[in-house]
Coordinates of N, CA and C in Angstrom, one line a residue:
Chain O
D1 N 110.1 101.3 99.7 CA 110.3 102.9 100.0 C 109.4 103.7 100.6
I2 N 110.3 104.0 101.2 CA 109.1 105.8 100.9 C 109.1 106.9 100.3
Q3 N 107.0 106.5 99.7 CA 107.2 108.1 99.4 C 106.8 109.5 99.5
M4 N 107.8 110.5 99.0 CA 107.3 111.3 99.8 C 106.6 112.6 99.0
T5 N 105.8 113.1 98.8 CA 104.7 114.2 98.2 C 104.6 114.9 98.1
Q6 N 105.1 116.5 97.8 CA 105.3 117.9 97.6 C 104.2 118.2 97.2
S7 N 103.4 119.2 97.6 CA 102.6 120.5 97.3 C 102.6 121.8 97.6
P8 N 102.7 123.0 96.6 CA 102.4 122.2 95.3 C 103.9 122.1 94.9
S9 N 103.7 122.5 93.5 CA 104.7 121.5 92.8 C 105.4 123.1 92.0
S10 N 105.1 124.2 92.3 CA 105.2 125.6 91.6 C 104.5 126.3 92.3
L11 N 104.8 127.4 92.4 CA 104.3 128.8 93.4 C 104.4 130.0 92.7
S12 N 103.1 130.7 92.8 CA 103.9 132.5 92.8 C 103.3 132.8 94.2
A13 N 104.8 133.7 93.9 CA 104.0 134.8 95.2 C 104.5 135.9 95.9
A14 N 104.5 136.9 96.2 CA 104.5 138.6 96.1 C 105.9 138.5 97.3
V15 N 106.9 139.1 97.3 CA 107.3 139.7 98.9 C 106.7 140.4 99.8
G16 N 106.6 139.3 100.9 CA 106.0 139.9 101.9 C 104.9 138.6 102.3
D17 N 104.7 138.4 101.8 CA 103.9 136.8 101.6 C 103.9 136.0 102.2
R18 N 102.8 135.0 103.0 CA 103.3 134.1 104.0 C 103.4 132.4 102.9
V19 N 103.6 131.7 103.2 CA 103.9 130.5 102.4 C 103.6 129.0 103.0
T20 N 103.1 128.2 102.6 CA 103.5 127.2 103.2 C 103.5 126.0 102.5
I21 N 104.6 125.4 102.2 CA 105.2 123.8 101.4 C 105.0 123.3 102.2
T22 N 103.8 121.5 101.5 CA 103.2 120.6 102.7 C 104.1 119.5 101.6
C23 N 104.5 118.4 103.1 CA 105.4 117.4 102.6 C 104.3 116.1 103.0
R24 N 103.4 115.1 102.4 CA 103.2 113.8 102.8 C 103.9 113.2 102.1
T25 N 104.7 111.2 103.1 CA 104.6 110.5 102.9 C 103.6 109.2 103.1
S26 N 105.0 108.1 102.2 CA 103.9 106.9 102.5 C 103.2 106.9 103.6
Q27 N 104.4 106.7 104.6 CA 104.2 106.1 106.1 C 104.6 106.6 107.3
N28 N 104.0 106.6 108.2 CA 104.2 107.4 109.2 C 105.7 107.6 109.1
I29 N 106.7 108.6 109.7 CA 107.5 109.1 109.8 C 108.8 109.9 111.2
Y30 N 106.9 110.0 112.5 CA 107.6 110.7 113.2 C 108.2 111.8 112.8
D31 N 108.9 111.9 113.5 CA 109.2 113.6 112.7 C 110.8 113.8 112.5
Y32 N 110.4 112.6 111.8 CA 112.1 112.4 111.0 C 112.6 112.9 109.3
L33 N 112.1 114.0 109.2 CA 111.7 115.1 108.4 C 113.0 116.0 107.7
N34 N 113.0 116.3 107.2 CA 114.0 117.8 107.2 C 113.5 118.7 105.8
W35 N 114.0 120.0 105.7 CA 113.7 120.2 104.8 C 114.6 121.1 103.7
Y36 N 114.8 121.6 102.7 CA 115.8 121.7 101.7 C 115.5 122.8 100.6
Q37 N 116.8 123.8 100.6 CA 116.7 125.2 99.8 C 117.4 124.8 98.9
Q38 N 116.9 125.4 97.6 CA 117.9 125.2 96.6 C 118.0 126.6 96.0
K39 N 118.5 127.3 95.1 CA 119.3 128.6 94.0 C 119.0 127.8 93.4
P40 N 118.8 128.3 91.8 CA 120.1 127.5 90.2 C 121.4 128.2 90.5
G41 N 121.8 127.1 89.7 CA 123.8 127.3 90.0 C 123.4 126.3 91.1
Q42 N 123.3 126.5 93.2 CA 123.6 126.2 94.1 C 124.0 124.7 94.9
A43 N 124.1 124.3 95.1 CA 123.9 123.3 95.9 C 122.2 123.6 97.2
P44 N 122.3 122.5 97.6 CA 121.1 122.8 98.1 C 121.5 123.2 99.4
K45 N 120.6 123.7 100.8 CA 121.4 124.3 101.4 C 120.0 124.2 102.8
L46 N 119.6 123.4 103.7 CA 119.6 123.3 105.1 C 119.0 123.7 106.5
L47 N 117.5 123.6 105.7 CA 116.7 124.9 106.6 C 116.1 124.4 108.1
I48 N 115.9 123.0 107.6 CA 114.7 122.3 108.9 C 115.3 121.0 108.8
Y49 N 115.9 120.1 110.2 CA 115.3 119.4 110.5 C 114.7 118.9 111.9
A50 N 113.9 117.8 111.9 CA 113.0 117.2 112.7 C 112.4 118.0 112.5
A51 N 112.2 117.8 111.2 CA 110.5 118.5 110.8 C 110.3 119.8 111.8
S52 N 110.8 120.2 112.5 CA 110.2 121.8 112.8 C 112.1 122.6 113.8
T53 N 113.7 122.2 113.5 CA 114.4 122.0 113.9 C 115.3 123.5 112.9
L54 N 115.5 125.1 113.2 CA 116.1 125.4 112.3 C 117.2 125.3 112.7
Q55 N 117.8 125.3 111.3 CA 119.6 125.1 111.4 C 120.1 126.5 111.9
R56 N 120.8 126.0 112.3 CA 122.0 127.0 112.7 C 122.4 128.2 111.7
G57 N 121.8 129.7 112.1 CA 122.2 130.8 110.7 C 120.8 130.9 109.8
V58 N 120.0 130.2 109.7 CA 119.0 130.6 109.1 C 117.4 131.2 109.9
P59 N 117.2 132.1 108.9 CA 115.8 133.2 109.6 C 115.1 132.9 110.5
S60 N 114.9 134.0 111.2 CA 113.1 132.3 111.7 C 112.1 132.7 111.1
R61 N 112.0 133.7 109.9 CA 111.4 133.5 109.3 C 110.2 132.3 108.6
F62 N 111.7 131.4 108.7 CA 111.5 129.9 108.3 C 110.7 129.1 109.3
S63 N 109.8 128.5 109.3 CA 109.2 127.3 110.3 C 108.7 125.9 109.9
G64 N 109.0 125.1 110.5 CA 108.3 123.4 110.0 C 107.4 123.0 111.0
S65 N 106.7 122.1 110.7 CA 106.1 121.4 111.7 C 104.8 120.2 111.1
G66 N 104.4 119.8 111.6 CA 104.4 118.4 111.9 C 105.1 116.9 112.1
S67 N 103.9 116.0 111.8 CA 104.8 114.9 112.3 C 103.9 113.7 111.8
G68 N 104.4 112.1 111.8 CA 103.3 111.4 111.1 C 103.8 111.9 109.8
R69 N 102.8 111.3 109.1 CA 103.1 111.7 107.7 C 102.8 113.3 106.5
D70 N 102.2 114.0 108.1 CA 101.6 115.8 107.1 C 103.1 116.5 107.8
F71 N 103.7 117.0 106.5 CA 104.6 117.9 107.1 C 104.2 119.5 106.4
T72 N 104.9 120.4 106.8 CA 104.5 122.4 107.0 C 106.0 122.4 105.9
L73 N 105.6 123.7 105.6 CA 107.1 124.2 105.7 C 106.6 125.7 105.6
T74 N 107.0 126.9 106.6 CA 106.0 127.8 106.7 C 107.1 128.8 106.4
I75 N 106.7 130.1 105.3 CA 108.1 130.9 105.0 C 107.2 132.5 105.7
S76 N 106.8 133.2 106.3 CA 106.1 134.1 107.3 C 105.9 135.5 106.4
S77 N 107.0 135.8 106.0 CA 107.2 137.0 105.2 C 107.7 137.0 104.4
L78 N 107.9 136.5 102.6 CA 109.1 136.2 101.4 C 109.8 137.8 101.5
Q79 N 110.6 136.8 101.4 CA 111.7 137.6 100.6 C 113.0 137.8 99.1
P80 N 112.8 138.3 98.6 CA 112.7 138.3 97.5 C 114.7 137.7 97.2
E81 N 115.2 136.8 98.1 CA 116.2 135.7 98.6 C 115.9 134.7 98.8
D82 N 114.1 134.4 99.2 CA 113.4 132.7 99.3 C 113.4 132.4 98.3
F83 N 113.4 133.0 96.7 CA 112.8 132.4 95.6 C 113.7 131.1 95.4
A84 N 113.1 129.5 95.0 CA 113.8 129.0 95.1 C 113.0 127.3 94.8
T85 N 113.7 127.1 95.6 CA 113.3 125.4 95.3 C 113.3 125.0 96.2
Y86 N 112.4 124.5 96.8 CA 112.1 123.9 98.3 C 111.9 121.8 97.7
F87 N 112.6 121.6 98.9 CA 112.3 119.7 98.8 C 113.0 119.6 100.4
C88 N 111.4 118.1 100.5 CA 111.7 117.7 101.5 C 111.9 116.2 101.6
Q89 N 112.5 116.0 103.0 CA 113.8 114.5 102.8 C 113.0 113.8 103.9
Q90 N 113.2 112.8 103.7 CA 112.9 111.4 104.6 C 113.8 110.8 105.9
S91 N 114.6 111.2 106.6 CA 115.4 109.8 106.9 C 115.1 108.2 107.7
Y92 N 114.0 108.4 108.5 CA 113.2 107.5 109.0 C 113.2 105.8 108.8
S93 N 113.2 105.6 107.1 CA 112.9 103.8 106.7 C 114.0 104.7 106.2
A94 N 116.0 104.7 105.8 CA 116.5 104.9 105.4 C 118.0 104.0 105.6
P95 N 118.1 103.6 104.8 CA 118.3 103.8 103.3 C 117.3 103.4 102.6
P96 N 116.5 104.0 101.6 CA 117.3 104.8 100.9 C 116.5 106.7 101.8
H97 N 117.9 107.6 101.5 CA 116.7 108.4 101.7 C 116.4 109.6 100.8
T98 N 114.8 109.2 100.8 CA 114.4 109.6 99.8 C 113.6 111.4 100.1
F99 N 113.9 111.6 99.1 CA 113.1 113.2 99.1 C 111.8 113.6 98.2
G100 N 111.5 114.5 98.7 CA 110.4 115.1 97.6 C 111.0 115.4 96.2
Q101 N 109.6 116.0 95.4 CA 110.3 116.3 93.9 C 110.6 117.7 93.8
G102 N 110.2 118.2 95.5 CA 110.5 119.8 95.0 C 109.2 120.4 94.9
T103 N 109.2 121.6 95.4 CA 108.8 122.6 95.9 C 109.2 124.0 94.1
K104 N 109.1 124.5 93.1 CA 109.1 125.5 92.3 C 109.1 126.8 93.7
L105 N 109.2 127.8 93.9 CA 108.4 129.0 94.9 C 108.4 130.6 94.1
E106 N 108.0 130.9 93.0 CA 108.9 132.0 92.2 C 107.9 133.3 92.5
I107 N 107.9 134.5 92.2 CA 108.3 135.5 91.9 C 106.7 135.9 91.1
K108 N 105.3 137.0 92.3 CA 104.2 136.9 91.7 C 104.7 138.4 90.5
Chain F
Q1 N 137.1 127.0 108.2 CA 135.7 127.0 107.2 C 135.6 125.3 106.7
V2 N 134.3 124.8 107.0 CA 133.6 123.9 106.6 C 133.2 124.1 105.2
Q3 N 134.3 122.8 104.4 CA 134.3 123.5 102.8 C 134.1 121.6 102.4
L4 N 133.9 121.2 101.1 CA 133.2 120.0 100.7 C 133.5 120.7 98.9
V5 N 134.8 120.0 98.1 CA 134.6 120.2 97.0 C 135.0 118.5 95.9
E6 N 133.7 118.9 95.3 CA 133.6 117.2 94.2 C 135.3 117.9 93.2
S7 N 135.7 117.0 92.6 CA 136.1 116.9 91.0 C 136.0 115.4 90.8
G8 N 136.2 115.4 89.2 CA 136.5 114.5 88.7 C 134.6 113.9 87.5
G9 N 134.3 115.1 88.0 CA 132.8 114.6 87.0 C 133.8 115.1 85.4
G10 N 133.1 114.7 83.8 CA 133.1 115.8 83.0 C 132.3 114.5 81.7
V11 N 132.5 114.2 81.0 CA 131.7 113.8 79.5 C 132.9 112.6 79.3
V12 N 131.9 111.1 79.4 CA 131.9 110.3 79.4 C 131.2 109.4 78.4
R13 N 131.9 108.4 78.3 CA 131.0 107.1 77.3 C 129.5 105.9 77.7
P14 N 128.5 105.5 77.6 CA 128.2 104.5 78.1 C 129.1 103.6 78.0
G15 N 128.8 102.9 79.4 CA 129.4 101.5 79.7 C 130.6 102.2 80.6
R16 N 131.5 103.5 80.4 CA 132.7 103.3 80.8 C 132.9 103.5 82.4
S17 N 133.9 104.1 82.7 CA 134.1 104.7 84.2 C 134.5 105.6 85.0
L18 N 133.7 106.2 86.4 CA 134.6 107.6 85.8 C 135.2 107.3 87.7
R19 N 135.6 108.0 88.1 CA 136.2 108.5 90.1 C 135.8 109.8 90.3
L20 N 135.2 109.7 91.0 CA 134.7 111.6 91.2 C 135.6 111.4 93.4
S21 N 135.8 112.6 93.3 CA 136.1 113.0 94.7 C 135.7 113.9 95.7
C22 N 135.6 113.9 97.1 CA 135.1 115.1 97.2 C 136.4 115.5 98.8
T23 N 136.8 116.2 98.4 CA 137.9 116.8 99.4 C 137.3 117.7 100.0
T24 N 137.6 117.5 101.6 CA 137.6 118.1 102.5 C 137.9 119.2 103.2
S25 N 137.6 119.9 104.3 CA 138.9 120.9 105.0 C 137.7 120.9 106.2
G26 N 138.1 121.6 107.5 CA 137.3 122.3 108.2 C 136.9 121.5 109.6
F27 N 136.5 120.4 108.7 CA 136.0 119.9 110.6 C 136.5 118.6 110.0
A28 N 136.1 117.6 111.5 CA 137.2 116.7 111.3 C 136.6 115.1 110.6
F29 N 137.0 115.2 110.0 CA 136.4 114.0 108.9 C 135.7 112.9 109.2
S30 N 135.9 112.3 109.9 CA 137.1 110.8 110.1 C 135.3 110.4 111.7
N31 N 135.0 111.6 111.7 CA 133.8 111.6 112.1 C 132.4 111.5 111.8
N32 N 132.7 111.7 110.5 CA 130.8 111.8 109.9 C 131.0 110.7 108.7
A33 N 129.4 110.8 108.5 CA 129.0 109.5 107.6 C 129.2 110.8 106.4
M34 N 129.0 109.7 106.2 CA 128.9 110.9 103.8 C 128.2 110.1 102.7
H35 N 127.8 111.7 102.2 CA 126.8 110.3 101.3 C 127.5 111.2 99.6
W36 N 126.6 110.8 99.3 CA 126.8 111.3 97.3 C 125.4 111.3 97.5
V37 N 124.4 112.7 96.7 CA 123.3 112.9 96.4 C 123.5 112.9 94.6
R38 N 122.4 112.8 93.6 CA 122.6 113.3 92.4 C 122.0 113.9 92.1
Q39 N 121.5 114.5 91.2 CA 120.6 115.6 90.4 C 121.1 115.3 89.0
A40 N 120.2 115.0 88.4 CA 119.8 115.3 87.1 C 119.4 116.5 86.3
P41 N 119.6 116.8 85.3 CA 119.3 118.6 84.8 C 117.9 118.6 84.8
G42 N 117.5 119.5 85.8 CA 116.2 119.6 85.8 C 115.3 119.1 86.6
K43 N 116.3 118.2 87.1 CA 115.6 117.2 88.2 C 115.9 117.1 89.5
G44 N 115.0 116.5 90.5 CA 115.1 116.1 91.9 C 115.8 116.1 92.3
L45 N 116.6 115.8 93.5 CA 117.3 115.4 94.1 C 117.4 113.8 94.7
E46 N 118.4 112.4 94.1 CA 118.1 111.6 94.6 C 119.7 111.3 94.7
W47 N 119.0 110.3 96.1 CA 119.9 109.6 97.0 C 120.8 108.9 97.0
V48 N 122.1 108.9 96.7 CA 122.5 107.9 96.1 C 123.6 107.0 96.7
A49 N 124.7 107.3 97.6 CA 125.3 106.1 98.7 C 125.7 107.3 100.0
L50 N 126.0 106.3 100.4 CA 126.2 106.6 102.0 C 127.5 105.6 102.4
I51 N 128.1 105.9 103.4 CA 129.8 106.1 103.9 C 129.9 106.0 105.2
S52 N 129.6 104.5 106.2 CA 129.8 105.5 107.5 C 131.2 105.7 108.1
Y53 N 131.6 106.4 109.0 CA 132.3 107.3 109.9 C 133.9 106.9 109.2
D54 N 133.8 105.5 109.5 CA 135.0 104.7 109.4 C 135.5 103.6 108.6
G55 N 134.5 103.7 107.7 CA 134.1 103.2 106.0 C 133.7 101.1 105.9
R56 N 133.6 101.1 107.2 CA 132.8 100.0 107.1 C 131.7 99.6 106.7
N57 N 130.7 100.4 106.9 CA 129.7 100.0 106.1 C 129.0 101.2 105.2
T58 N 128.4 100.6 104.0 CA 128.1 101.6 103.1 C 126.5 101.0 102.5
Q59 N 126.0 102.3 101.8 CA 125.1 101.6 101.1 C 124.1 102.1 100.3
Y60 N 123.8 101.9 99.5 CA 123.2 102.5 97.6 C 122.1 102.6 97.2
V61 N 122.1 103.3 96.8 CA 120.6 103.2 96.3 C 120.0 102.6 94.8
D62 N 119.1 101.3 94.9 CA 119.3 100.0 94.1 C 119.3 100.1 92.2
S63 N 119.3 101.6 92.1 CA 119.8 101.7 90.6 C 121.4 102.5 90.8
V64 N 122.4 101.9 91.5 CA 123.7 101.8 90.8 C 124.8 100.7 91.8
K65 N 123.4 99.8 92.6 CA 124.1 98.6 93.4 C 125.0 97.8 92.3
G66 N 126.0 97.8 92.6 CA 126.7 96.4 92.0 C 127.1 97.3 90.7
R67 N 127.2 98.9 90.7 CA 128.0 99.8 89.2 C 129.1 100.3 89.9
C68 N 128.5 101.1 91.8 CA 129.6 102.1 92.2 C 129.9 101.7 93.5
T69 N 130.9 102.4 93.7 CA 131.0 102.4 95.1 C 131.8 103.2 96.2
I70 N 131.4 103.6 97.3 CA 132.2 104.7 97.6 C 133.0 104.4 98.6
S71 N 134.1 104.9 98.5 CA 134.7 104.6 99.9 C 135.3 105.7 100.2
R72 N 136.5 105.9 101.0 CA 136.5 107.6 102.0 C 138.0 106.4 102.2
D73 N 139.3 107.3 102.4 CA 139.9 107.7 102.4 C 140.4 108.9 104.0
N74 N 140.8 108.8 105.9 CA 140.5 109.7 106.7 C 141.6 110.1 106.1
F75 N 142.9 109.7 105.8 CA 143.6 110.3 106.2 C 144.2 111.8 105.4
K76 N 143.4 111.4 104.0 CA 142.9 113.0 103.4 C 142.3 113.5 102.8
N77 N 141.2 113.0 104.6 CA 140.0 113.4 104.3 C 139.2 113.7 102.8
T78 N 139.1 113.1 102.2 CA 138.8 113.1 101.4 C 137.7 111.4 101.0
L79 N 136.9 111.6 100.6 CA 135.3 110.5 99.7 C 135.7 110.6 98.1
Y80 N 134.7 109.3 97.8 CA 135.4 108.8 96.6 C 134.2 108.2 96.2
L81 N 133.8 108.2 95.4 CA 132.9 107.9 94.0 C 133.1 106.8 92.9
E82 N 133.8 105.4 93.3 CA 134.3 105.2 91.9 C 133.1 104.1 90.9
M83 N 132.5 104.8 89.5 CA 131.3 104.4 88.6 C 131.8 103.7 87.9
N84 N 130.9 102.8 87.5 CA 131.4 102.1 86.7 C 129.8 101.6 85.4
S85 N 130.5 101.3 84.3 CA 129.1 101.2 83.4 C 128.1 101.9 83.2
L86 N 128.4 103.3 83.0 CA 127.9 104.5 83.4 C 126.2 104.6 81.7
R87 N 125.6 104.7 82.2 CA 124.1 104.3 81.8 C 124.3 106.4 81.2
A88 N 123.7 106.6 80.1 CA 123.0 107.9 80.2 C 122.0 108.4 81.3
E89 N 120.8 107.2 81.9 CA 120.5 108.3 82.8 C 121.4 108.1 84.6
D90 N 122.4 107.7 84.5 CA 123.2 108.7 85.6 C 124.1 109.7 85.0
T91 N 123.9 110.3 84.3 CA 124.0 112.1 84.1 C 122.9 113.2 84.8
A92 N 123.9 114.1 85.4 CA 123.5 114.8 86.9 C 125.2 115.2 87.2
V93 N 124.6 117.0 88.1 CA 125.7 116.8 89.0 C 125.6 115.5 90.5
Y94 N 126.7 116.2 90.9 CA 126.3 114.5 91.9 C 127.4 115.4 93.2
Y95 N 126.9 116.0 93.8 CA 127.3 116.7 95.1 C 127.8 115.5 96.5
C96 N 128.5 115.9 97.4 CA 129.5 114.8 98.2 C 128.4 116.0 99.0
A97 N 128.3 115.1 100.3 CA 127.1 115.8 102.0 C 127.9 115.0 102.7
R98 N 127.8 116.1 104.4 CA 128.0 115.2 105.2 C 126.3 115.0 106.0
T99 N 126.8 114.3 106.8 CA 125.7 113.7 107.7 C 125.8 114.7 109.4
I100 N 124.3 114.7 109.3 CA 124.4 115.5 111.3 C 123.6 114.5 111.8
Y101 N 123.6 114.3 112.8 CA 121.9 112.9 113.2 C 121.2 113.7 114.4
Y102 N 120.5 113.7 114.4 CA 119.5 113.8 115.6 C 118.5 112.8 116.5
S103 N 117.9 113.4 116.9 CA 117.1 112.1 117.5 C 116.8 111.2 117.7
G104 N 118.5 110.9 118.1 CA 119.1 109.8 118.1 C 119.4 108.8 116.6
S105 N 118.6 108.6 115.8 CA 119.1 107.9 114.5 C 118.8 109.0 113.3
G106 N 118.1 110.1 113.5 CA 117.2 110.9 112.5 C 119.1 111.4 112.1
T107 N 118.9 111.9 110.1 CA 119.7 112.2 109.3 C 119.6 113.1 108.5
A108 N 120.3 114.4 108.2 CA 120.5 115.2 108.0 C 121.6 115.7 106.9
F109 N 121.4 116.7 105.9 CA 123.0 116.9 105.5 C 122.9 118.3 105.0
D110 N 124.0 118.3 106.4 CA 123.8 119.6 106.0 C 125.1 120.6 105.9
I111 N 126.6 120.3 105.2 CA 127.0 120.6 104.8 C 127.6 119.9 103.4
W112 N 127.3 120.8 101.8 CA 127.4 119.8 100.7 C 128.6 120.7 100.2
G113 N 128.4 120.5 98.9 CA 130.3 120.8 97.9 C 128.9 121.4 96.8
Q114 N 130.1 121.9 96.0 CA 129.5 123.2 95.2 C 128.7 121.4 93.5
G115 N 129.4 120.8 94.2 CA 129.1 119.3 92.8 C 129.9 119.6 91.7
T116 N 129.5 118.0 91.1 CA 130.9 118.4 89.9 C 129.3 117.4 88.6
L117 N 129.1 117.7 87.1 CA 128.6 117.8 86.2 C 129.7 115.7 86.0
V118 N 128.5 114.9 85.2 CA 128.8 113.8 84.5 C 127.8 113.7 83.7
T119 N 128.6 113.6 82.7 CA 127.6 113.3 81.4 C 127.9 112.0 80.8
V120 N 126.9 111.0 80.5 CA 126.9 109.9 79.7 C 126.8 110.6 78.7
S121 N 127.4 110.3 77.2 CA 127.1 110.3 76.1 C 127.9 110.0 75.0
S122 N 127.5 109.2 74.5 CA 127.9 108.8 73.0 C 128.9 109.7 72.0

């Protein structure tokens, strides 16, 4: 199975900051990488698929990049509603559809 | 409005069974593969099972193989997860999720239900 490693596990940032979260996979997954946002008590929400394609309705301050084994999720200017946990997920070698362990983004 | 609503969770003793349901509306259910994903309290996401649009193909994570069965009723627009021989480590919120496809074979989960909590405890 493909292993997913996100970093950092947690992150403190202020409103307006630029934030980057990384996801590294144990083998090449090309661009078969998705990002989700989850707020407490809510279901995950798809933000980005195919490494860099923004899901409909997601604000343009979110962006994704990368291919192969290394991927990033960037929030260009943090808004109060962006404080949440973010997960990456691969679909190249699936099933199983493996997720990263999550990055909790907290207010500084 | 596209909607997925899970039900059937609850407290169950180890070794017992439970059937989860996911009632869908607002889209052509019979055209979409569907998944179950779970999240143990305070933990990350774990994919559990998938079923093809027509129900002919199913896949499971190793930890539930032989104990869980995913199924669907395309006339009722409903997805199911039958869980047997439940263990404490099955305690989690269970989400159903819809598949979208990209780049030929890539998949993502674009619509999720609100989840139903399964607690396995004596």
